PDB file of C-alpha atoms in Angstrom:
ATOM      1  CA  UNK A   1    -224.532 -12.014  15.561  1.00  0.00           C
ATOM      2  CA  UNK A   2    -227.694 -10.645  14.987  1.00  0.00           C
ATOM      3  CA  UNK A   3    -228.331 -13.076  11.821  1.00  0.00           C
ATOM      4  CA  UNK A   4    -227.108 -16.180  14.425  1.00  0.00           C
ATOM      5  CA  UNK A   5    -229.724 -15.004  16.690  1.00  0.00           C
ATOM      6  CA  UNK A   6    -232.778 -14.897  14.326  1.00  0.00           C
ATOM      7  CA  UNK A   7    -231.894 -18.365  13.035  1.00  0.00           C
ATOM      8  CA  UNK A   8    -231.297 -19.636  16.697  1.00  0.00           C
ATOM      9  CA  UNK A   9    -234.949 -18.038  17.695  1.00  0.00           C
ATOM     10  CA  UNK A  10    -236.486 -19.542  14.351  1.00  0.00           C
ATOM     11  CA  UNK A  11    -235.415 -23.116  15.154  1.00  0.00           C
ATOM     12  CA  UNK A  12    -236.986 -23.280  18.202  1.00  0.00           C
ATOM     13  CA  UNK A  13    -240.344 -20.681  17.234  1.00  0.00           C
ATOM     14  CA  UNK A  14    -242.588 -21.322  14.092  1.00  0.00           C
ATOM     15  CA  UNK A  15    -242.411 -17.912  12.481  1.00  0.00           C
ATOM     16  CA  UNK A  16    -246.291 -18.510  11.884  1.00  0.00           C
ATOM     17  CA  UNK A  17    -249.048 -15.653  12.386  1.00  0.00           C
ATOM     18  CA  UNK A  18    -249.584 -16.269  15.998  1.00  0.00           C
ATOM     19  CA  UNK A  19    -253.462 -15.318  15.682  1.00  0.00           C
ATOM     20  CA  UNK A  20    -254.370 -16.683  12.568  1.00  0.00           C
ATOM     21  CA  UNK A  21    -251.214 -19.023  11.553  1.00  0.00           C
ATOM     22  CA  UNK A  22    -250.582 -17.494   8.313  1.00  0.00           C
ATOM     23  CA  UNK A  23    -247.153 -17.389   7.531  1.00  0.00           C
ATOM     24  CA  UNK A  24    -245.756 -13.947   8.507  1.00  0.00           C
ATOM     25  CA  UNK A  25    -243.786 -11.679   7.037  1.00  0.00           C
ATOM     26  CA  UNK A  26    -240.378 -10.480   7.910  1.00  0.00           C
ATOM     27  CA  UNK A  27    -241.093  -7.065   8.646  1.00  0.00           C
ATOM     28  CA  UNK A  28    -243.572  -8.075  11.500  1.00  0.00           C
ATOM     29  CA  UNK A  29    -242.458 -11.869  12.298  1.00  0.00           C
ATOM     30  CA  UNK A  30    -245.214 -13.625  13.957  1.00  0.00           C
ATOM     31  CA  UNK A  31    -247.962 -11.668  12.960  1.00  0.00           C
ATOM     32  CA  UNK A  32    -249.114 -11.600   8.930  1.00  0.00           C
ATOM     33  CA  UNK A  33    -249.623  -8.110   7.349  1.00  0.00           C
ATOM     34  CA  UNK A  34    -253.608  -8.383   8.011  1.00  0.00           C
ATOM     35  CA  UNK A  35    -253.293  -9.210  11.396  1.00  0.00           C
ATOM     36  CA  UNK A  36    -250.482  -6.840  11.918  1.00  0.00           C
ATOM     37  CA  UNK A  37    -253.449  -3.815  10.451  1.00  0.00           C
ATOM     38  CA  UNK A  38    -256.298  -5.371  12.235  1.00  0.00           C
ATOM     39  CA  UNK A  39    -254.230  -4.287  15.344  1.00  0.00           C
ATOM     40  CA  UNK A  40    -252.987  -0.943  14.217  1.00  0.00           C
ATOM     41  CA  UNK A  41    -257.061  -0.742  14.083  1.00  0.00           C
ATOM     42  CA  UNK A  42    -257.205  -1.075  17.519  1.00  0.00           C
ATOM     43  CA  UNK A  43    -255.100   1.836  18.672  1.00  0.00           C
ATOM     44  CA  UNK A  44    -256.617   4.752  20.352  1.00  0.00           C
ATOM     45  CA  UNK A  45    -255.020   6.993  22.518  1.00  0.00           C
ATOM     46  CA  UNK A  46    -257.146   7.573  25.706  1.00  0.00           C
ATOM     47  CA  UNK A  47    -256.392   9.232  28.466  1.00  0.00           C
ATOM     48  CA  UNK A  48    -258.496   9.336  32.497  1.00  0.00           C
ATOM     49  CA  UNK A  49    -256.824  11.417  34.615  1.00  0.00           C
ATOM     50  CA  UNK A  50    -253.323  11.067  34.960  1.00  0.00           C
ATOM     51  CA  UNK A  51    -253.311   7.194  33.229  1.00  0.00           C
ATOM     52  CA  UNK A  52    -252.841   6.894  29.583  1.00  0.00           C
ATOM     53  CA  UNK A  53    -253.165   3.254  27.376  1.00  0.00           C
ATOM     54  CA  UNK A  54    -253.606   2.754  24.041  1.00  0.00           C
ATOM     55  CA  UNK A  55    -255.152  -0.971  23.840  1.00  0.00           C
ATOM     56  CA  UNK A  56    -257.820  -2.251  25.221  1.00  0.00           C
ATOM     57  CA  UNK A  57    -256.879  -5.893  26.917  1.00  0.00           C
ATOM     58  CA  UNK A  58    -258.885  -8.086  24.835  1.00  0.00           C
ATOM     59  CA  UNK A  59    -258.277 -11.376  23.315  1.00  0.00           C
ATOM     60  CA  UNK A  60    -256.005 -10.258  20.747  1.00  0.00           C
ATOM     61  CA  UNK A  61    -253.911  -8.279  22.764  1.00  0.00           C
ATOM     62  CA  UNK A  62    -253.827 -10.797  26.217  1.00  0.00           C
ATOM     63  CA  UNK A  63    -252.443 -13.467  23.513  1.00  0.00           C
ATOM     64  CA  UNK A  64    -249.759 -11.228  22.116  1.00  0.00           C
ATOM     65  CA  UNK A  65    -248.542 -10.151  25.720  1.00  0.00           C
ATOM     66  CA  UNK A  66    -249.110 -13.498  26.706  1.00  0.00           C
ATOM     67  CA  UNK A  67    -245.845 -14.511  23.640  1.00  0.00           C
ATOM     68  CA  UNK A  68    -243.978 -11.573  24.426  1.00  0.00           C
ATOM     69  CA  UNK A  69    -243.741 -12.643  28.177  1.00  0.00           C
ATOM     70  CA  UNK A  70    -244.291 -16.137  28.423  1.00  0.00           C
ATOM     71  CA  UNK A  71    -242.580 -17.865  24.968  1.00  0.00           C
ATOM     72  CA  UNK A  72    -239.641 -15.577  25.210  1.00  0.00           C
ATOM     73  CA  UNK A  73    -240.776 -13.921  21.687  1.00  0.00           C
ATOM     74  CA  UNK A  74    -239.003 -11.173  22.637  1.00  0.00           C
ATOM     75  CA  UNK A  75    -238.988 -10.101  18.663  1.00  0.00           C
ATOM     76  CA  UNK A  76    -242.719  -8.830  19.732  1.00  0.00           C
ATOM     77  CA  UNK A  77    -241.073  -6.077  21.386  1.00  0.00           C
ATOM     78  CA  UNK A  78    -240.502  -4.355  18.225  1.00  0.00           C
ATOM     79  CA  UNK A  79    -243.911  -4.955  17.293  1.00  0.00           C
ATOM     80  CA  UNK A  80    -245.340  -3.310  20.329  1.00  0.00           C
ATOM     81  CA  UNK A  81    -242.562  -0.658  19.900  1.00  0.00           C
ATOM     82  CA  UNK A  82    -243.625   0.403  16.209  1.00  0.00           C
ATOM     83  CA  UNK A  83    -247.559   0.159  17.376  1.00  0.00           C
ATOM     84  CA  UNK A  84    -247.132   2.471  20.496  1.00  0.00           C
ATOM     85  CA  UNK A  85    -244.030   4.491  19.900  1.00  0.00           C
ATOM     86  CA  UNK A  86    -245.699   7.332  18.720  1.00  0.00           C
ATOM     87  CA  UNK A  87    -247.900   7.499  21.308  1.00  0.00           C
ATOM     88  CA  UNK A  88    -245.300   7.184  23.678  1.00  0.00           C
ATOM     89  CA  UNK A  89    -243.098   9.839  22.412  1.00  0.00           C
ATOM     90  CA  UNK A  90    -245.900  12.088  22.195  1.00  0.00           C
ATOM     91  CA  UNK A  91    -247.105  11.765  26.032  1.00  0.00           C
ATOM     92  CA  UNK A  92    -243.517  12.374  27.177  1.00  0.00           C
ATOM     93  CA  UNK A  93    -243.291  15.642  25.060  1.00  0.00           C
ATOM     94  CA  UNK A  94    -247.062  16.821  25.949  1.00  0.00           C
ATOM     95  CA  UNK A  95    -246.773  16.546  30.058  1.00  0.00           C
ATOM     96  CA  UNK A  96    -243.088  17.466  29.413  1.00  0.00           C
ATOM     97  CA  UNK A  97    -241.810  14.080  31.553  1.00  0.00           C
ATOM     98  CA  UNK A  98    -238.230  14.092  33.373  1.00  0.00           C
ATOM     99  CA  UNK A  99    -237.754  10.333  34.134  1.00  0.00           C
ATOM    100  CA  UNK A 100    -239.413   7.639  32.675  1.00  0.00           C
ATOM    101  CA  UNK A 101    -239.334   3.999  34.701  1.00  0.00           C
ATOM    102  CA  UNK A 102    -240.374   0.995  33.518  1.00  0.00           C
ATOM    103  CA  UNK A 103    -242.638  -0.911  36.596  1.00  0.00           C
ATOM    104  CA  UNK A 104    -240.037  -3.781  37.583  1.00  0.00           C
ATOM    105  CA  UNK A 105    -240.719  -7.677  37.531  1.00  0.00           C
ATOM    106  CA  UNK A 106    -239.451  -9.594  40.210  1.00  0.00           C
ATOM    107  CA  UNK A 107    -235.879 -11.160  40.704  1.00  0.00           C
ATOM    108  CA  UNK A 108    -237.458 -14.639  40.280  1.00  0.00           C
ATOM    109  CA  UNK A 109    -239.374 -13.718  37.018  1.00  0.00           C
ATOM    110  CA  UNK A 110    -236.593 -11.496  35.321  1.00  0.00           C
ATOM    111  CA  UNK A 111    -233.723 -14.580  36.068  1.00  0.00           C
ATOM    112  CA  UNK A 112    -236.406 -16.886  34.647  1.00  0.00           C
ATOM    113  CA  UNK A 113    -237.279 -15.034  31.865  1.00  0.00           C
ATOM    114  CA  UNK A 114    -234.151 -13.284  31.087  1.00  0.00           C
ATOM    115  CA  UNK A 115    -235.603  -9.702  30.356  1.00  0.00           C
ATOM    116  CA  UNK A 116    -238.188  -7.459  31.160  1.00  0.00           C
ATOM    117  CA  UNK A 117    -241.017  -6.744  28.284  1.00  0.00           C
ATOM    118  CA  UNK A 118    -241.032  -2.692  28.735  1.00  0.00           C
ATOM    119  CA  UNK A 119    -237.488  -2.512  28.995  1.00  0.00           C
ATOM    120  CA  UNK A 120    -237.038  -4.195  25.998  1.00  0.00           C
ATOM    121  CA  UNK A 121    -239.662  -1.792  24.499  1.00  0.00           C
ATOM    122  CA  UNK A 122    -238.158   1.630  25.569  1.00  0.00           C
ATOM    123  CA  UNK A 123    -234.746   0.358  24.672  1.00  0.00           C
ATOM    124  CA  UNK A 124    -236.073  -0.504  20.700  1.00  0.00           C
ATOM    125  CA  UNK A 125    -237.540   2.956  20.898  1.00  0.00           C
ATOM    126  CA  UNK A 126    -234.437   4.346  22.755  1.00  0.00           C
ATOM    127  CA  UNK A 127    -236.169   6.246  25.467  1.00  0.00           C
ATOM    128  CA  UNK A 128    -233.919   6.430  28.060  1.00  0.00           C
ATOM    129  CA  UNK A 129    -235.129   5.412  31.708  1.00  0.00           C
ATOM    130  CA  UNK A 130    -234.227   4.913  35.291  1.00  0.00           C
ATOM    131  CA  UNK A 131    -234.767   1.428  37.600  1.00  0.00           C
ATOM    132  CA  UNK A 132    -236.758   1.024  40.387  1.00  0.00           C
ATOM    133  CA  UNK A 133    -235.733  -2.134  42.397  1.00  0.00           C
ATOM    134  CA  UNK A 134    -238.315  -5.014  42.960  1.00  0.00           C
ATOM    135  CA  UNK A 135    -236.933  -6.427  46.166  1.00  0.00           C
ATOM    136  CA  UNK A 136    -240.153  -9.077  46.822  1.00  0.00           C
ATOM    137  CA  UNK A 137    -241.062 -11.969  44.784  1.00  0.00           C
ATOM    138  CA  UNK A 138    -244.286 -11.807  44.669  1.00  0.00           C
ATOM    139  CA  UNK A 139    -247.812 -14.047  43.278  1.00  0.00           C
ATOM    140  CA  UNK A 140    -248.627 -13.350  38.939  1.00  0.00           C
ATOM    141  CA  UNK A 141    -250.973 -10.819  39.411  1.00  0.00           C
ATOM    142  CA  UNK A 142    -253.436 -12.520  37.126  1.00  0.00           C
ATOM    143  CA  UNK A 143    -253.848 -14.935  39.635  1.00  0.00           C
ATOM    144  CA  UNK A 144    -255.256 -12.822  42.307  1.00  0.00           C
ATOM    145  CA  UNK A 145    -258.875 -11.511  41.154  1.00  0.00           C
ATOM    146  CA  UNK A 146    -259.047  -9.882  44.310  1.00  0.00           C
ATOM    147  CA  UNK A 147    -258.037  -6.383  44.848  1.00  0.00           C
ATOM    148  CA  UNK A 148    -257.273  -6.469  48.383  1.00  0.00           C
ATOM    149  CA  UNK A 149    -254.928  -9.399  48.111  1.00  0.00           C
ATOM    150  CA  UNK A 150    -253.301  -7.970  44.851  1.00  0.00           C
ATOM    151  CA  UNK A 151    -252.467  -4.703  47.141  1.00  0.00           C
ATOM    152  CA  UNK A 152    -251.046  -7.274  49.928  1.00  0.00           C
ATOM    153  CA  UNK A 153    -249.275  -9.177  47.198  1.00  0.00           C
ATOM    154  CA  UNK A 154    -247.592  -6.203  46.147  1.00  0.00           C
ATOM    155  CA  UNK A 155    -246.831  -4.154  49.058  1.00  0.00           C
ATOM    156  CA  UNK A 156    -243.323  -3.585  50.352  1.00  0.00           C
ATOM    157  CA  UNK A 157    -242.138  -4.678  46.736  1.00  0.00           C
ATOM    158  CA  UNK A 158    -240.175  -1.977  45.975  1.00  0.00           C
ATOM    159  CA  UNK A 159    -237.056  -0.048  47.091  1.00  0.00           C
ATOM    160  CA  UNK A 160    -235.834   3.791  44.921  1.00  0.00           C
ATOM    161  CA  UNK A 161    -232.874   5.885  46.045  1.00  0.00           C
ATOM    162  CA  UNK A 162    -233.854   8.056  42.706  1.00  0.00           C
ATOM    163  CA  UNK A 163    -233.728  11.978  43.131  1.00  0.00           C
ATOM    164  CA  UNK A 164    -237.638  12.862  41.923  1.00  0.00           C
ATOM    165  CA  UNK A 165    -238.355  16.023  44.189  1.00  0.00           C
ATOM    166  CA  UNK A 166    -239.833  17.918  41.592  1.00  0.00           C
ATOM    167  CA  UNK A 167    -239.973  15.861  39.230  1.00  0.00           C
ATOM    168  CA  UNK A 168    -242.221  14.587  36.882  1.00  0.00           C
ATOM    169  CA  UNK A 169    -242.411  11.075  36.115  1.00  0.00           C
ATOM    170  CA  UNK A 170    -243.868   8.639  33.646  1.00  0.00           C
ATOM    171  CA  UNK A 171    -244.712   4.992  35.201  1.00  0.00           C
ATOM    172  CA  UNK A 172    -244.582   2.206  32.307  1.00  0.00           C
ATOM    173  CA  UNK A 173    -246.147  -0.897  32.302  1.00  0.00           C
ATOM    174  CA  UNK A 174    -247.462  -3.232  30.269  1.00  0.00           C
ATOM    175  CA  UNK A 175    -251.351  -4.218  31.440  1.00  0.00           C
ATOM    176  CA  UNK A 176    -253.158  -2.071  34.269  1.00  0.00           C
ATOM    177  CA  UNK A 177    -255.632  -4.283  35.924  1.00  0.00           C
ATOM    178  CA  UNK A 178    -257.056  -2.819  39.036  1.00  0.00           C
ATOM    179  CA  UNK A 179    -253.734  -0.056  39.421  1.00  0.00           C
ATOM    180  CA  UNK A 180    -252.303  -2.038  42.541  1.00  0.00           C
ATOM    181  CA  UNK A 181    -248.806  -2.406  41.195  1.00  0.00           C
ATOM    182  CA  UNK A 182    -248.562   1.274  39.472  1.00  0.00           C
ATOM    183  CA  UNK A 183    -250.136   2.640  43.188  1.00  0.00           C
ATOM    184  CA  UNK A 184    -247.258   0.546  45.473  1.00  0.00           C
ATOM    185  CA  UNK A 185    -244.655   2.054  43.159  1.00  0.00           C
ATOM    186  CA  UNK A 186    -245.910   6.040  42.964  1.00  0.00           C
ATOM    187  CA  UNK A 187    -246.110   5.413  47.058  1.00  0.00           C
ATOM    188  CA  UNK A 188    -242.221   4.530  47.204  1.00  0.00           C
ATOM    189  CA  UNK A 189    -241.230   7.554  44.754  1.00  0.00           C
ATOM    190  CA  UNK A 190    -242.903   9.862  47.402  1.00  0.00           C
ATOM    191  CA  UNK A 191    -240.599   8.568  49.952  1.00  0.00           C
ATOM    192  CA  UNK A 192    -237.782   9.755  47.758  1.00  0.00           C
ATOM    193  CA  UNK A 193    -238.645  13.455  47.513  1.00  0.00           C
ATOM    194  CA  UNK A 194    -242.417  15.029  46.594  1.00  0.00           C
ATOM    195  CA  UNK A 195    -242.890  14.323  42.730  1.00  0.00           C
ATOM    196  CA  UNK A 196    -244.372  17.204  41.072  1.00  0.00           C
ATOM    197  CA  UNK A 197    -246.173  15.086  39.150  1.00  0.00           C
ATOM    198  CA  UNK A 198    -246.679  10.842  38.226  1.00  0.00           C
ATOM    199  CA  UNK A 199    -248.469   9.839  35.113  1.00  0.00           C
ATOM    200  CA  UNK A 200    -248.217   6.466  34.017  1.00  0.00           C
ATOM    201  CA  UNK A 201    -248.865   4.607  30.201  1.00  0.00           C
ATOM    202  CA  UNK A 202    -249.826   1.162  29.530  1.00  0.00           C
ATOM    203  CA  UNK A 203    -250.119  -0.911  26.454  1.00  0.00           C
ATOM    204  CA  UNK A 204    -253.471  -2.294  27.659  1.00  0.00           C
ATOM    205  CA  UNK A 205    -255.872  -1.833  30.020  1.00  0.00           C
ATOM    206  CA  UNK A 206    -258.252  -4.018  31.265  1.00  0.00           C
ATOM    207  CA  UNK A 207    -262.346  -3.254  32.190  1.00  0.00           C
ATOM    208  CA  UNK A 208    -261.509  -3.082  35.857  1.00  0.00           C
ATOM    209  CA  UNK A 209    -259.308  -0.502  35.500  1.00  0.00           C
ATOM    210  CA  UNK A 210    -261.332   1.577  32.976  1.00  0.00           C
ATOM    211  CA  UNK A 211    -264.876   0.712  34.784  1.00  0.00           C
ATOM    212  CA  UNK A 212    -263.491   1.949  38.034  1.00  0.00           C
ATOM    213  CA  UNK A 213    -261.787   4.877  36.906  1.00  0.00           C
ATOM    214  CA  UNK A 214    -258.048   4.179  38.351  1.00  0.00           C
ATOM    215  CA  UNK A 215    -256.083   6.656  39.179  1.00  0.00           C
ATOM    216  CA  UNK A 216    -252.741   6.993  41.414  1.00  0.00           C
TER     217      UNK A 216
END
């Protein structure tokens, strides 16, 4: 099944570098052993407060999200997975994390896409994680530069019955812009007992966010 699948996905997807359109190799598929290094280049753990990321959201990294969600590459998943995993596994053990939750796309996006990116990421690196429910379609954040119409976009967006008194909890997501999403969700887990603690790691982060020092 898994060989029906690959051939399935290459039919419809050049295999092709997708920043430099060298042919790629198998062990990376869409992305050629240079480009593959140039990112493992990029890596660096940082950490402000209680918000870790380990890209920053440049061009290189916008376009390789921007596969991974919008052109169904869901293959890129393992990419991210073997880039970050480490990372990942390391926070978890260091602030000694009970439940890790992947941030939720919406109904509409999920049906349209057919899975959600970080999802598909802790499930290749089989870290096990609880659902929040998005119960609001809501706007692409991208396409709201302001912040107080992302935090109206996002409001009431989320619903938890999870058991996180004393807890503590790791928020996942792929890009933190200007923290609006991350902050809706941390305010719904409060309704569900008093966290002892909420962290939360992204693949990127953008200059808003790391400018104006989010934190949650």
């Amino acid at each position: 099944m898994k060989s029906l699948n690959l051939n399935i996905r290459d039919f419809f997807f050049s295999n092709d570098c997708v920043f430099c359109s060298e042919k790629s190799e198998e062990k990376y598929r869409y992305l050629c052993h240079k480009c593959y290094k140039k990112l493992e280049r990029k890596i660096s753990l940082r950490n402000s407060g209680n918000y870790y990321y380990v890209f920053d959201y440049d061009k290189d990294i916008k376009r390789l999200i921007g596969f991974f969600k919008l052109q169904n590459r869901r293959y890129i998943s393992q990419i991210f997975g073997d880039l970050t995993g480490k990372y990942l596994k390391e926070i978890i053990k260091f602030e000694k994390i009970d439940v890790v939750i992947p941030v939720p796309i919406s109904i509409k996006r999920k049906r349209e896409r057919g899975f959600n990116q970080v999802e598909d990421i802790l499930k290749y690196l089989k870290i096990p994680y609880e659902s929040v429910e998005r119960v609001k379609n809501t706007k692409p954040m991208h396409q709201l530069l302001d912040e107080e119409l992302r935090k109206e976009n996002i409001k009431n967006s989320f619903e938890s019955n999870l058991k996180v008194h004393g807890k503590r909890i790791l928020l996942i997501d792929d890009i933190v812009t200007t923290g609006s999403t991350v902050r809706e969700l941390t305010k719904i887990l409060k309704t569900c007992g008093e966290p002892k603690k909420i962290l939360v790691f992204s693949l990127a982060a953008a200059k808003t966010a790391v400018n104006n020092k989010v934190s949650f």
